[in-house]
């Protein structure tokens, strides 16, 4: 998985280091986040420009509603399911 920020900065997380990835519906039903759960012992690279917070037992990569993502959370979840295969976690509501 490669994440870009500010057009130039990229962070690459090998699929082999990921256990699961999914869209999570937050306590506010209008807010959703992309969360990555790493495999035990996997070293996720740190980046000063992409500060990840540990939430929901994984890393909160981004909150969809705070960025200019022009697709619905459901469509993003479907795209993740197609791409991530068995590593995809169905969209869930976490509090």
mmCIF file of C-alpha atoms in Angstrom:
data_model
loop_
_atom_site.group_PDB
_atom_site.id
_atom_site.type_symbol
_atom_site.label_atom_id
_atom_site.label_comp_id
_atom_site.label_asym_id
_atom_site.label_seq_id
_atom_site.Cartn_x
_atom_site.Cartn_y
_atom_site.Cartn_z
ATOM 1 C CA UNK A 1 0.000 0.000 0.000
ATOM 2 C CA UNK A 2 1.432 3.372 -0.973
ATOM 3 C CA UNK A 3 0.130 6.576 0.580
ATOM 4 C CA UNK A 4 0.928 9.973 -0.935
ATOM 5 C CA UNK A 5 0.792 13.348 0.763
ATOM 6 C CA UNK A 6 1.316 16.826 -0.561
ATOM 7 C CA UNK A 7 1.991 15.430 -4.044
ATOM 8 C CA UNK A 8 5.581 14.402 -3.303
ATOM 9 C CA UNK A 9 5.794 12.541 -0.028
ATOM 10 C CA UNK A 10 5.082 8.818 -0.249
ATOM 11 C CA UNK A 11 4.970 6.114 2.349
ATOM 12 C CA UNK A 12 5.051 2.491 1.243
ATOM 13 C CA UNK A 13 3.801 -0.275 3.535
ATOM 14 C CA UNK A 14 4.416 -3.781 2.114
ATOM 15 C CA UNK A 15 1.282 -5.937 1.839
ATOM 16 C CA UNK A 16 3.150 -8.676 3.681
ATOM 17 C CA UNK A 17 3.298 -6.429 6.763
ATOM 18 C CA UNK A 18 -0.456 -5.845 6.758
ATOM 19 C CA UNK A 19 -2.866 -8.125 8.540
ATOM 20 C CA UNK A 20 -6.073 -6.260 7.652
ATOM 21 C CA UNK A 21 -7.258 -2.973 6.175
ATOM 22 C CA UNK A 22 -10.722 -1.461 6.180
ATOM 23 C CA UNK A 23 -13.010 1.532 6.433
ATOM 24 C CA UNK A 24 -14.345 2.184 9.922
ATOM 25 C CA UNK A 25 -17.463 4.209 10.707
ATOM 26 C CA UNK A 26 -16.699 6.385 13.709
ATOM 27 C CA UNK A 27 -19.054 7.367 16.529
ATOM 28 C CA UNK A 28 -20.413 10.175 14.338
ATOM 29 C CA UNK A 29 -22.160 8.320 11.480
ATOM 30 C CA UNK A 30 -20.899 10.937 9.009
ATOM 31 C CA UNK A 31 -17.226 10.263 9.827
ATOM 32 C CA UNK A 32 -15.230 7.354 8.437
ATOM 33 C CA UNK A 33 -11.567 6.391 8.688
ATOM 34 C CA UNK A 34 -9.207 4.144 6.756
ATOM 35 C CA UNK A 35 -7.553 1.848 9.309
ATOM 36 C CA UNK A 36 -4.643 -0.535 8.832
ATOM 37 C CA UNK A 37 -3.927 -3.399 11.196
ATOM 38 C CA UNK A 38 -0.321 -4.608 10.877
ATOM 39 C CA UNK A 39 0.909 -8.145 11.398
ATOM 40 C CA UNK A 40 2.494 -8.805 14.794
ATOM 41 C CA UNK A 41 6.131 -7.726 14.707
ATOM 42 C CA UNK A 42 5.819 -5.740 11.471
ATOM 43 C CA UNK A 43 7.721 -2.458 11.442
ATOM 44 C CA UNK A 44 5.563 0.283 9.949
ATOM 45 C CA UNK A 45 7.760 3.138 8.656
ATOM 46 C CA UNK A 46 7.378 6.471 10.392
ATOM 47 C CA UNK A 47 6.925 9.696 8.502
ATOM 48 C CA UNK A 48 6.834 13.187 9.906
ATOM 49 C CA UNK A 49 4.455 14.308 7.157
ATOM 50 C CA UNK A 50 2.070 11.402 7.583
ATOM 51 C CA UNK A 51 1.445 11.168 11.325
ATOM 52 C CA UNK A 52 -0.613 8.058 12.018
ATOM 53 C CA UNK A 53 -2.561 7.658 15.229
ATOM 54 C CA UNK A 54 -3.032 4.298 16.885
ATOM 55 C CA UNK A 55 -6.789 3.786 17.107
ATOM 56 C CA UNK A 56 -9.198 0.876 16.958
ATOM 57 C CA UNK A 57 -6.356 -1.590 17.507
ATOM 58 C CA UNK A 58 -4.551 -0.421 14.360
ATOM 59 C CA UNK A 59 -3.242 2.675 12.621
ATOM 60 C CA UNK A 60 -5.714 5.333 11.559
ATOM 61 C CA UNK A 61 -4.295 6.217 8.138
ATOM 62 C CA UNK A 62 -6.754 8.998 7.383
ATOM 63 C CA UNK A 63 -10.207 10.268 8.216
ATOM 64 C CA UNK A 64 -12.113 10.297 4.918
ATOM 65 C CA UNK A 65 -14.231 13.315 5.736
ATOM 66 C CA UNK A 66 -11.217 15.543 6.483
ATOM 67 C CA UNK A 67 -9.654 14.978 3.059
ATOM 68 C CA UNK A 68 -10.945 15.689 -0.436
ATOM 69 C CA UNK A 69 -12.016 12.148 -1.214
ATOM 70 C CA UNK A 70 -14.812 12.390 -3.749
ATOM 71 C CA UNK A 71 -16.245 8.933 -3.255
ATOM 72 C CA UNK A 72 -18.574 7.552 -0.627
ATOM 73 C CA UNK A 73 -17.214 5.431 2.240
ATOM 74 C CA UNK A 74 -19.186 2.489 0.839
ATOM 75 C CA UNK A 75 -17.536 2.843 -2.586
ATOM 76 C CA UNK A 76 -14.106 3.107 -0.977
ATOM 77 C CA UNK A 77 -14.851 -0.019 1.054
ATOM 78 C CA UNK A 78 -15.831 -1.891 -2.132
ATOM 79 C CA UNK A 79 -12.634 -0.769 -3.881
ATOM 80 C CA UNK A 80 -10.571 -1.927 -0.898
ATOM 81 C CA UNK A 81 -12.351 -5.283 -0.974
ATOM 82 C CA UNK A 82 -11.425 -5.760 -4.641
ATOM 83 C CA UNK A 83 -7.815 -4.716 -4.129
ATOM 84 C CA UNK A 84 -6.968 -6.095 -0.681
ATOM 85 C CA UNK A 85 -8.699 -9.450 -1.102
ATOM 86 C CA UNK A 86 -8.520 -11.557 2.051
ATOM 87 C CA UNK A 87 -6.892 -8.698 3.980
ATOM 88 C CA UNK A 88 -10.024 -6.578 3.618
ATOM 89 C CA UNK A 89 -12.194 -6.105 6.701
ATOM 90 C CA UNK A 90 -15.868 -5.309 6.120
ATOM 91 C CA UNK A 91 -16.841 -1.743 6.974
ATOM 92 C CA UNK A 92 -17.724 -1.652 10.650
ATOM 93 C CA UNK A 93 -18.855 0.829 13.251
ATOM 94 C CA UNK A 94 -16.427 1.263 16.122
ATOM 95 C CA UNK A 95 -16.845 3.499 19.119
#
